[in-house]
Coordinates of C-alpha atoms in Angstrom, one line a residue:
Chain A
M1 CA -0.6 -92.4 172.2
G2 CA 2.0 -91.1 174.6
L3 CA 3.8 -92.9 177.4
A4 CA 1.3 -91.6 180.0
D5 CA -1.6 -93.1 178.0
I6 CA 0.1 -96.5 177.9
V7 CA 0.8 -96.4 181.6
I8 CA -2.9 -95.5 182.3
K9 CA -4.0 -98.4 180.1
L10 CA -1.7 -100.8 181.8
V11 CA -2.9 -99.7 185.2
L12 CA -6.5 -100.1 184.0
I13 CA -5.9 -103.6 182.7
V14 CA -4.3 -104.6 186.0
I15 CA -7.2 -103.1 188.0
I16 CA -9.8 -104.9 185.9
F17 CA -8.0 -108.1 186.1
L18 CA -7.7 -107.9 189.9
I19 CA -11.4 -106.9 190.2
S20 CA -12.4 -109.9 188.1
L21 CA -10.4 -112.2 190.3
V22 CA -11.6 -110.8 193.6
I23 CA -15.2 -110.8 192.5
A24 CA -14.8 -114.4 191.3
M25 CA -13.3 -115.3 194.6
Y26 CA -16.0 -113.7 196.6
S27 CA -18.7 -115.1 194.3
T28 CA -17.8 -118.6 195.6
Y29 CA -18.3 -117.2 199.2
A30 CA -21.6 -115.5 198.1
E31 CA -22.8 -118.7 196.4
R32 CA -22.3 -120.7 199.6
K33 CA -23.9 -118.1 201.8
I34 CA -26.9 -117.8 199.4
A35 CA -27.2 -121.6 199.2
A36 CA -27.2 -121.7 202.9
F37 CA -29.9 -119.0 203.1
F38 CA -32.0 -120.9 200.6
Q39 CA -31.7 -124.1 202.5
D40 CA -32.1 -122.6 206.0
R41 CA -28.5 -123.1 207.0
I42 CA -25.8 -120.8 208.3
G43 CA -23.1 -121.4 205.6
P44 CA -19.3 -120.9 206.1
N45 CA -18.8 -118.9 209.3
R46 CA -15.4 -120.1 210.7
A47 CA -12.7 -118.3 208.8
G48 CA -12.7 -114.7 209.9
P49 CA -15.8 -112.7 210.9
W50 CA -18.9 -114.1 209.1
G51 CA -16.6 -116.4 207.3
I52 CA -15.3 -113.7 204.9
L53 CA -11.8 -115.3 204.8
Q54 CA -13.3 -118.5 203.5
P55 CA -12.3 -117.9 199.8
L56 CA -8.6 -117.4 200.9
A57 CA -8.7 -120.6 202.9
D58 CA -10.2 -122.4 199.9
G59 CA -7.5 -121.0 197.6
G60 CA -4.8 -122.1 200.1
K61 CA -6.3 -125.6 200.2
M62 CA -6.4 -125.8 196.4
F63 CA -2.8 -124.9 196.1
L64 CA -1.6 -127.3 198.7
K65 CA -3.5 -130.4 197.5
E66 CA -1.6 -133.1 195.7
E67 CA -1.4 -132.6 192.0
I68 CA -2.2 -135.7 190.0
I69 CA -1.8 -136.2 186.3
P70 CA -3.4 -139.6 185.3
T71 CA -0.9 -142.0 183.7
N72 CA -2.7 -142.4 180.4
A73 CA -3.6 -138.7 180.1
S74 CA -1.8 -136.6 177.6
P75 CA 0.2 -134.3 179.9
F76 CA 0.5 -131.1 177.9
L77 CA -3.2 -131.0 176.9
F78 CA -4.1 -132.0 180.4
I79 CA -2.5 -128.8 181.7
A80 CA -3.5 -126.7 178.7
G81 CA -7.2 -127.3 179.3
P82 CA -7.7 -125.4 182.6
S83 CA -5.2 -122.7 181.5
L84 CA -7.2 -122.1 178.3
A85 CA -10.4 -122.0 180.4
I86 CA -9.2 -119.3 182.7
L87 CA -7.5 -117.4 179.9
T88 CA -10.6 -117.1 177.8
A89 CA -12.6 -116.2 180.9
C90 CA -10.3 -113.3 181.6
I91 CA -9.8 -111.7 178.2
G92 CA -13.5 -111.0 177.7
S93 CA -13.4 -107.9 179.9
A94 CA -11.2 -106.0 177.5
V95 CA -14.0 -104.4 175.5
I96 CA -16.5 -103.7 178.3
P97 CA -17.0 -99.9 179.0
W98 CA -16.8 -99.6 182.8
G99 CA -17.7 -96.0 182.9
Q100 CA -17.7 -92.6 181.2
T101 CA -14.5 -90.6 180.4
V102 CA -12.8 -89.6 183.6
T103 CA -10.8 -86.4 184.1
M104 CA -8.2 -86.7 186.7
G105 CA -5.3 -84.3 187.3
G106 CA -5.5 -82.8 183.8
H107 CA -5.6 -86.2 182.1
T108 CA -8.7 -87.6 180.5
F109 CA -9.1 -91.3 180.0
D110 CA -11.7 -93.9 179.1
L111 CA -12.7 -96.5 181.6
Q112 CA -12.4 -99.1 178.9
V113 CA -9.3 -101.0 177.8
T114 CA -10.0 -100.8 174.1
D115 CA -13.0 -99.6 172.0
I116 CA -12.7 -101.8 168.9
N117 CA -15.6 -101.3 166.5
V118 CA -16.6 -105.0 166.5
G119 CA -16.8 -105.2 170.3
I120 CA -19.9 -107.4 170.6
L121 CA -18.4 -109.9 168.1
Y122 CA -15.2 -110.0 170.0
I123 CA -17.1 -111.0 173.2
F124 CA -19.0 -113.5 171.1
G125 CA -15.7 -114.9 169.8
V126 CA -14.2 -115.2 173.2
V127 CA -17.3 -117.0 174.5
S128 CA -17.2 -119.5 171.6
L129 CA -13.5 -120.1 172.3
G130 CA -14.3 -120.9 176.0
V131 CA -15.5 -124.3 175.1
Y132 CA -12.0 -125.4 174.0
G133 CA -10.8 -125.4 177.6
V134 CA -13.5 -127.8 178.6
M135 CA -13.1 -130.0 175.5
I136 CA -9.3 -130.3 175.6
G137 CA -9.3 -131.0 179.3
G138 CA -12.1 -133.6 179.1
W139 CA -10.4 -135.4 176.2
A140 CA -6.9 -135.3 177.6
S141 CA -8.0 -136.9 180.9
N142 CA -8.5 -140.2 179.0
N143 CA -11.6 -141.0 181.0
K144 CA -15.1 -141.8 179.7
Y145 CA -16.9 -139.6 182.1
S146 CA -14.7 -136.6 181.3
L147 CA -15.1 -137.2 177.5
L148 CA -18.9 -137.4 177.8
G149 CA -18.8 -134.2 179.8
A150 CA -16.6 -132.5 177.3
I151 CA -18.9 -133.6 174.4
R152 CA -22.0 -132.4 176.2
A153 CA -20.3 -129.0 176.8
A154 CA -19.4 -128.7 173.1
S155 CA -22.8 -129.6 171.7
Q156 CA -24.5 -127.4 174.3
N157 CA -22.3 -124.4 173.6
I158 CA -22.7 -124.7 169.8
S159 CA -26.5 -125.0 170.1
Y160 CA -27.0 -122.0 172.4
E161 CA -24.4 -119.8 170.6
I162 CA -26.8 -119.7 167.6
S163 CA -29.7 -118.3 169.5
M164 CA -27.4 -115.9 171.4
G165 CA -26.1 -114.6 168.1
L166 CA -29.6 -114.2 166.8
S167 CA -30.7 -112.3 169.9
I168 CA -27.7 -110.0 169.5
I169 CA -28.6 -109.4 165.8
A170 CA -32.0 -108.0 166.9
L171 CA -30.2 -105.8 169.5
L172 CA -27.8 -104.5 166.8
M173 CA -30.8 -103.6 164.6
V174 CA -32.0 -101.3 167.4
T175 CA -28.7 -99.7 168.3
G176 CA -27.0 -99.7 164.8
T177 CA -23.5 -100.2 166.1
L178 CA -21.2 -103.0 167.2
S179 CA -19.1 -101.0 169.6
L180 CA -20.0 -101.6 173.2
K181 CA -19.1 -98.0 174.1
E182 CA -21.6 -96.6 171.7
I183 CA -24.2 -99.0 172.8
A184 CA -23.7 -97.9 176.4
E185 CA -23.9 -94.2 175.3
H186 CA -27.1 -94.9 173.3
Q187 CA -28.9 -95.9 176.4
H188 CA -28.5 -92.6 178.1
G189 CA -31.7 -91.2 179.7
W190 CA -33.9 -94.2 180.1
H191 CA -33.4 -95.6 176.6
W192 CA -32.4 -98.9 178.0
N193 CA -32.3 -101.6 175.5
V194 CA -34.3 -104.0 177.7
L195 CA -37.3 -101.8 177.1
Y196 CA -36.9 -102.2 173.3
Q197 CA -35.8 -105.7 173.3
P198 CA -37.5 -107.6 176.2
V199 CA -37.6 -110.9 174.3
G200 CA -34.0 -110.5 173.1
F201 CA -32.9 -110.0 176.7
I202 CA -34.7 -113.1 177.9
L203 CA -33.1 -115.1 175.1
F204 CA -29.7 -113.7 175.9
I205 CA -29.9 -114.5 179.6
V206 CA -31.0 -118.1 178.9
C207 CA -28.1 -118.5 176.5
A208 CA -25.7 -116.9 179.0
F209 CA -26.8 -119.5 181.6
A210 CA -26.1 -122.2 179.0
E211 CA -22.7 -120.8 177.9
T212 CA -21.5 -120.5 181.5
N213 CA -22.6 -124.1 182.3
R214 CA -24.7 -122.9 185.2
T215 CA -27.7 -124.7 186.5
P216 CA -30.2 -125.6 185.0
F217 CA -27.7 -126.1 182.1
D218 CA -24.8 -127.7 184.0
L219 CA -25.1 -131.0 182.2
P220 CA -21.3 -131.1 181.4
E221 CA -20.6 -131.6 185.1
C222 CA -23.8 -133.4 186.1
E223 CA -22.6 -135.4 189.1
T224 CA -25.5 -137.9 189.2
E225 CA -24.6 -139.2 185.8
L226 CA -21.0 -138.3 185.1
V227 CA -19.2 -138.3 188.5
G228 CA -17.7 -134.8 188.0
G229 CA -18.1 -134.4 184.3
Y230 CA -15.2 -132.9 182.3
H231 CA -13.1 -132.2 185.5
T232 CA -13.4 -135.7 187.0
E233 CA -9.7 -136.4 186.8
Y234 CA -8.6 -132.9 187.9
S235 CA -7.2 -132.1 191.3
S236 CA -5.4 -129.2 193.1
M237 CA -5.3 -125.8 191.4
K238 CA -6.1 -127.2 188.0
L239 CA -9.5 -128.1 189.3
G240 CA -9.5 -124.7 191.0
F241 CA -8.9 -123.0 187.6
Y242 CA -12.0 -124.7 186.1
L243 CA -14.2 -123.7 189.0
F244 CA -12.7 -120.2 189.0
A245 CA -13.2 -119.8 185.3
E246 CA -16.9 -120.5 185.8
Y247 CA -17.2 -117.6 188.3
I248 CA -15.2 -115.2 186.1
N249 CA -17.5 -116.1 183.2
M250 CA -20.5 -115.4 185.3
F251 CA -19.1 -112.0 186.2
I252 CA -18.2 -111.1 182.6
S253 CA -21.6 -112.3 181.2
S254 CA -23.3 -110.2 183.9
A255 CA -21.3 -107.2 182.9
V256 CA -22.1 -107.8 179.2
M257 CA -25.9 -108.1 180.0
A258 CA -25.8 -105.0 182.1
T259 CA -24.0 -103.1 179.3
L260 CA -26.1 -104.4 176.4
Y261 CA -29.5 -104.4 177.9
W262 CA -29.7 -102.6 181.3
G263 CA -28.1 -99.3 180.4
G264 CA -24.5 -100.0 181.4
Y265 CA -23.2 -97.2 183.6
N266 CA -26.3 -95.0 183.0
Y267 CA -28.8 -94.4 185.8
P268 CA -31.7 -92.0 186.3
G269 CA -30.7 -88.4 187.0
M270 CA -27.1 -89.0 186.1
D271 CA -26.7 -85.6 184.4
W272 CA -27.7 -83.8 187.6
V273 CA -25.2 -85.9 189.6
L274 CA -22.5 -85.4 187.0
A275 CA -23.0 -81.6 187.1
H276 CA -22.8 -81.5 190.9
T277 CA -19.9 -83.9 191.5
G278 CA -17.4 -82.9 188.8
P279 CA -15.7 -84.9 186.1
T280 CA -13.7 -87.0 188.4
I281 CA -16.2 -88.4 190.9
G282 CA -19.3 -88.3 188.7
P283 CA -18.2 -91.0 186.2
L284 CA -17.0 -93.2 189.1
I285 CA -20.5 -93.1 190.5
G286 CA -21.7 -94.5 187.1
T287 CA -19.1 -97.2 187.5
A288 CA -20.5 -98.0 190.9
V289 CA -24.0 -98.2 189.5
L290 CA -22.7 -100.6 186.8
F291 CA -21.2 -102.8 189.4
A292 CA -24.5 -102.8 191.4
K293 CA -26.3 -104.1 188.3
I294 CA -23.6 -106.7 187.8
F295 CA -24.0 -107.9 191.4
L296 CA -27.7 -108.1 190.9
F297 CA -27.2 -110.4 187.9
I298 CA -24.7 -112.5 189.7
F299 CA -27.2 -112.9 192.5
F300 CA -29.8 -113.9 189.9
F301 CA -27.4 -116.6 188.6
M302 CA -27.1 -118.0 192.1
W303 CA -30.8 -117.6 192.9
V304 CA -31.7 -119.7 189.8
R305 CA -29.0 -122.3 190.7
W306 CA -30.5 -123.0 194.1
T307 CA -34.1 -122.9 192.9
I308 CA -34.4 -124.8 189.7
P309 CA -33.4 -128.5 189.1
R310 CA -31.3 -129.3 186.1
F311 CA -32.7 -130.3 182.7
R312 CA -32.6 -133.7 181.1
Y313 CA -30.3 -133.6 178.1
D314 CA -33.0 -134.0 175.5
Q315 CA -35.0 -131.2 177.1
L316 CA -32.0 -129.0 176.9
M317 CA -31.6 -129.7 173.2
D318 CA -35.3 -129.2 172.6
L319 CA -35.3 -125.9 174.3
G320 CA -32.3 -124.7 172.4
W321 CA -33.3 -125.8 168.9
K322 CA -37.1 -125.9 168.9
V323 CA -37.9 -123.0 171.2
L324 CA -35.1 -120.4 171.4
I325 CA -34.0 -120.3 167.8
P326 CA -37.5 -119.9 166.3
L327 CA -38.2 -117.3 169.0
A328 CA -35.0 -115.4 168.2
I329 CA -35.8 -115.4 164.5
A330 CA -39.3 -114.2 165.2
N331 CA -37.8 -111.5 167.4
I332 CA -35.6 -110.3 164.5
I333 CA -38.6 -110.2 162.1
V334 CA -40.7 -108.2 164.6
T335 CA -37.8 -105.8 165.3
G336 CA -37.3 -105.3 161.6
L337 CA -41.0 -104.5 161.0
W338 CA -41.1 -102.2 164.0
I339 CA -38.0 -100.3 162.7
T340 CA -39.5 -100.1 159.2
F341 CA -42.9 -98.8 160.2
F342 CA -42.4 -96.7 163.3
Chain B
M1 CA 6.4 -106.2 157.6
S2 CA 8.5 -108.3 160.0
T3 CA 5.2 -109.1 161.9
F4 CA 3.7 -110.4 158.7
Y5 CA 6.7 -112.7 158.0
F6 CA 6.7 -114.0 161.6
I7 CA 2.9 -114.8 161.4
A8 CA 3.2 -116.3 158.0
F9 CA 6.0 -118.5 159.3
L10 CA 3.8 -119.6 162.1
S11 CA 0.9 -120.3 159.7
I12 CA 3.0 -122.6 157.6
F13 CA 4.7 -124.2 160.6
F14 CA 1.3 -125.1 162.2
S15 CA -0.2 -126.3 158.9
I16 CA 2.8 -128.7 158.5
L17 CA 2.1 -129.9 162.0
V18 CA -1.5 -130.5 161.0
I19 CA -0.5 -133.1 158.4
T20 CA 2.4 -134.7 160.3
A21 CA 0.7 -135.0 163.7
K22 CA 0.1 -138.7 164.6
S23 CA -3.1 -138.3 166.7
P24 CA -6.1 -136.8 164.8
V25 CA -7.1 -134.7 167.8
H26 CA -3.7 -133.1 167.9
S27 CA -4.0 -132.5 164.2
I28 CA -7.3 -130.6 164.8
L29 CA -5.7 -128.6 167.6
Y30 CA -2.9 -127.5 165.2
L31 CA -5.5 -126.6 162.7
I32 CA -7.1 -124.3 165.3
L33 CA -3.8 -122.6 165.8
T34 CA -3.4 -122.2 162.0
F35 CA -6.8 -120.5 161.8
F36 CA -5.8 -118.3 164.7
T37 CA -2.8 -117.1 162.7
F38 CA -5.2 -116.4 159.8
T39 CA -7.2 -114.2 162.2
I40 CA -4.0 -112.3 163.0
H41 CA -3.3 -111.9 159.2
Y42 CA -6.8 -110.3 158.8
I43 CA -6.1 -107.9 161.6
L44 CA -2.8 -106.9 160.1
M45 CA -4.7 -106.1 156.9
N46 CA -7.1 -103.9 158.9
A47 CA -10.0 -106.3 158.1
Q48 CA -11.4 -106.4 161.6
F49 CA -14.8 -107.8 160.7
L50 CA -13.4 -110.6 158.6
A51 CA -10.9 -111.4 161.4
V52 CA -13.6 -111.6 164.1
V53 CA -15.9 -113.6 161.8
N54 CA -13.1 -116.0 161.0
F55 CA -12.5 -116.3 164.7
I56 CA -16.2 -117.0 165.6
V57 CA -17.2 -119.2 162.6
Y58 CA -14.1 -121.2 162.0
M59 CA -12.4 -121.4 165.3
G60 CA -15.4 -121.2 167.5
A61 CA -17.9 -123.3 165.6
I62 CA -16.7 -125.4 162.7
L63 CA -13.5 -126.7 164.4
V64 CA -15.4 -127.4 167.6
L65 CA -17.6 -129.7 165.6
F66 CA -14.5 -131.3 164.0
L67 CA -13.1 -131.9 167.4
Y68 CA -16.5 -133.2 168.6
T69 CA -16.7 -135.8 165.8
L70 CA -13.1 -136.9 166.2
M71 CA -13.5 -137.4 170.0
L72 CA -16.6 -139.5 169.4
I73 CA -15.3 -141.8 166.7
N74 CA -12.1 -142.5 168.8
L75 CA -9.5 -143.3 166.1
N76 CA -6.7 -145.6 167.1
K77 CA -4.3 -148.0 165.5
E78 CA -6.6 -151.1 165.4
S79 CA -9.6 -149.4 163.8
E80 CA -7.5 -147.7 161.1
P81 CA -8.5 -149.1 157.7
R82 CA -5.9 -151.1 155.8
K83 CA -5.1 -149.3 152.5
S84 CA -5.2 -151.4 149.4
N85 CA -2.5 -151.2 146.7
L86 CA -4.9 -149.5 144.3
V87 CA -5.4 -146.7 146.8
K88 CA -1.6 -146.4 147.2
I89 CA -1.0 -146.2 143.5
A90 CA -3.8 -143.6 143.1
G91 CA -2.3 -141.6 146.0
F92 CA 1.1 -141.7 144.3
I93 CA -0.2 -140.5 141.0
G94 CA -2.2 -137.7 142.7
G95 CA 0.8 -136.6 144.7
A96 CA 3.0 -136.6 141.6
C97 CA 0.5 -134.4 139.7
F98 CA 0.4 -132.0 142.6
L99 CA 4.3 -131.8 142.7
I100 CA 4.4 -131.0 139.0
T101 CA 1.8 -128.3 139.5
I102 CA 3.8 -126.8 142.3
V103 CA 7.1 -126.9 140.3
A104 CA 5.4 -125.3 137.3
A105 CA 4.0 -122.6 139.6
L106 CA 7.4 -121.9 141.1
K107 CA 8.9 -121.6 137.6
A108 CA 6.5 -118.8 136.8
F109 CA 7.1 -117.1 140.1
T110 CA 7.7 -113.4 140.1
V111 CA 7.3 -110.9 142.9
S112 CA 3.9 -109.3 142.3
Q113 CA 3.2 -105.6 142.7
P114 CA 1.6 -104.9 146.1
V115 CA -2.1 -104.2 145.7
L116 CA -3.1 -100.9 147.1
L117 CA -6.7 -100.6 148.2
S118 CA -8.4 -97.3 147.2
N119 CA -9.9 -97.3 150.7
P120 CA -7.7 -98.7 153.4
N121 CA -10.6 -98.9 155.8
L122 CA -12.5 -101.2 153.6
G123 CA -12.4 -104.0 156.2
L124 CA -14.3 -102.1 158.8
V125 CA -17.9 -103.2 159.4
K126 CA -19.6 -100.1 158.1
N127 CA -17.7 -99.9 154.8
L128 CA -17.9 -103.7 154.2
G129 CA -21.6 -103.7 154.8
K130 CA -22.2 -100.8 152.5
I131 CA -20.3 -102.4 149.7
L132 CA -21.8 -105.9 150.2
F133 CA -25.4 -104.6 150.2
N134 CA -25.0 -102.1 147.4
E135 CA -22.5 -103.3 144.8
F136 CA -22.5 -107.0 145.5
L137 CA -26.1 -107.5 146.6
L138 CA -26.9 -110.2 144.1
P139 CA -23.9 -112.4 144.6
F140 CA -24.3 -112.0 148.4
E141 CA -27.9 -113.2 148.2
V142 CA -27.1 -116.0 145.8
S143 CA -24.4 -117.3 148.1
S144 CA -26.8 -117.3 151.0
V145 CA -29.2 -119.4 149.0
L146 CA -26.3 -121.7 148.2
L147 CA -25.7 -122.2 151.9
L148 CA -29.4 -122.7 152.6
S149 CA -29.5 -125.4 149.9
A150 CA -26.5 -127.1 151.5
M151 CA -28.2 -127.0 154.8
V152 CA -31.5 -128.5 153.5
G153 CA -29.4 -131.2 151.7
A154 CA -27.6 -132.1 155.0
V155 CA -30.9 -132.3 156.9
L156 CA -32.3 -134.5 154.1
L157 CA -29.3 -136.8 154.3
A158 CA -29.5 -137.0 158.1
T159 CA -33.2 -137.9 158.3
K160 CA -34.0 -141.6 158.0
D161 CA -35.7 -142.9 154.8
P162 CA -39.3 -143.6 155.8
K163 CA -39.4 -146.7 153.7
T164 CA -36.4 -148.4 155.2
A165 CA -37.0 -147.3 158.8

């Protein structure tokens, strides 16, 4: 790997990082606009035209608010919690293939930071690490509501990680590889995994909702029972980090779902487009298609949030252990039989 | 090689912190860091699959459950059980035996020959899977049955006895 390659990788990392942050920022705006639409309101419309500067105003407000660390909190862990939450949210994007190989000015490079051959498992590991941010922050606040929120988050994540892993196993049986790049290439020409694994996809999206703590699985921050849940004691940008991490997680899990099940950067007729636009613009169109799919999923996340009320805690556990896990195991068995006989 | 020594130093440093930390929750957090350094060791040995599985299973699942339990039982000074003299004597004898073992092991200490793998890519998923399901199929299946029996035992212990309930 020469110097040019390293510079290209660094630029790519910075670009992906910035894109994640900007998308997370504007997800908060989109969420408020969509909520307003669902509730027949106008939504934020003061800062800039159509209120598009609202996220910047929110960010400025978050930075300028007074920062409070409770007297009996453990200070280091209190700060480590939100930092860990945002860190684990950001590192998941490293293995996602954002597009095909691009040729630009004599250089060819992949639109993927690194293609490790255990890509899916890496994402899975990052997801399972994400719960520590919530747990550490909730415990360090030294507040019963925070602690209960943290404990809910932990048990929920552990429960839904199992069915998520099982749904991925069925997917791996179909694709035969753990590398996200190869999975994306496999789906070229309408071989989208969602057509082969519809049940697996439904399991995966339900688990993704649970892992990102989104409604109807947002029990860790259930305000009717727990004040603010695990971030009750947080103020200023530390609170902002927790809220921001949720939106980044939403973006990353949408990207993962689009890549694993909905064809990634593939779209109908892409060979024709690629042949007519050349090796520089063509792959970038694929990237644009991937982002369109990601935005659809983010919209779906919000749509569900403003439509469905939240579960009771026992219902959540019942769904995870008594419905999703048996369904995921049945899905594996059916997939195995299908692969063996057809 | 210097990377290895640095990571090995970190592993030992964090494991010492695990046993010296006053608060049990801090202790678990240091244990998480220790396991993280183990993951780096696996990566240094080119065992990517083992690394990521260690990451998911130990750091992501088992230690979360440890932390979960510790947060729930809320250990503090008052609830700490008083240790009787018998326990202290037993602890002393156990520690002395361990010390003797370590000294004996150090006496027989020689620098071992580095083990060279016939296939340096053994740790990659494909090769590992082929070896597990061809050469070591029986031990692999037996160990899964062992895990299953442990699981059944745990469920049996957790369910209430119908006679007493």
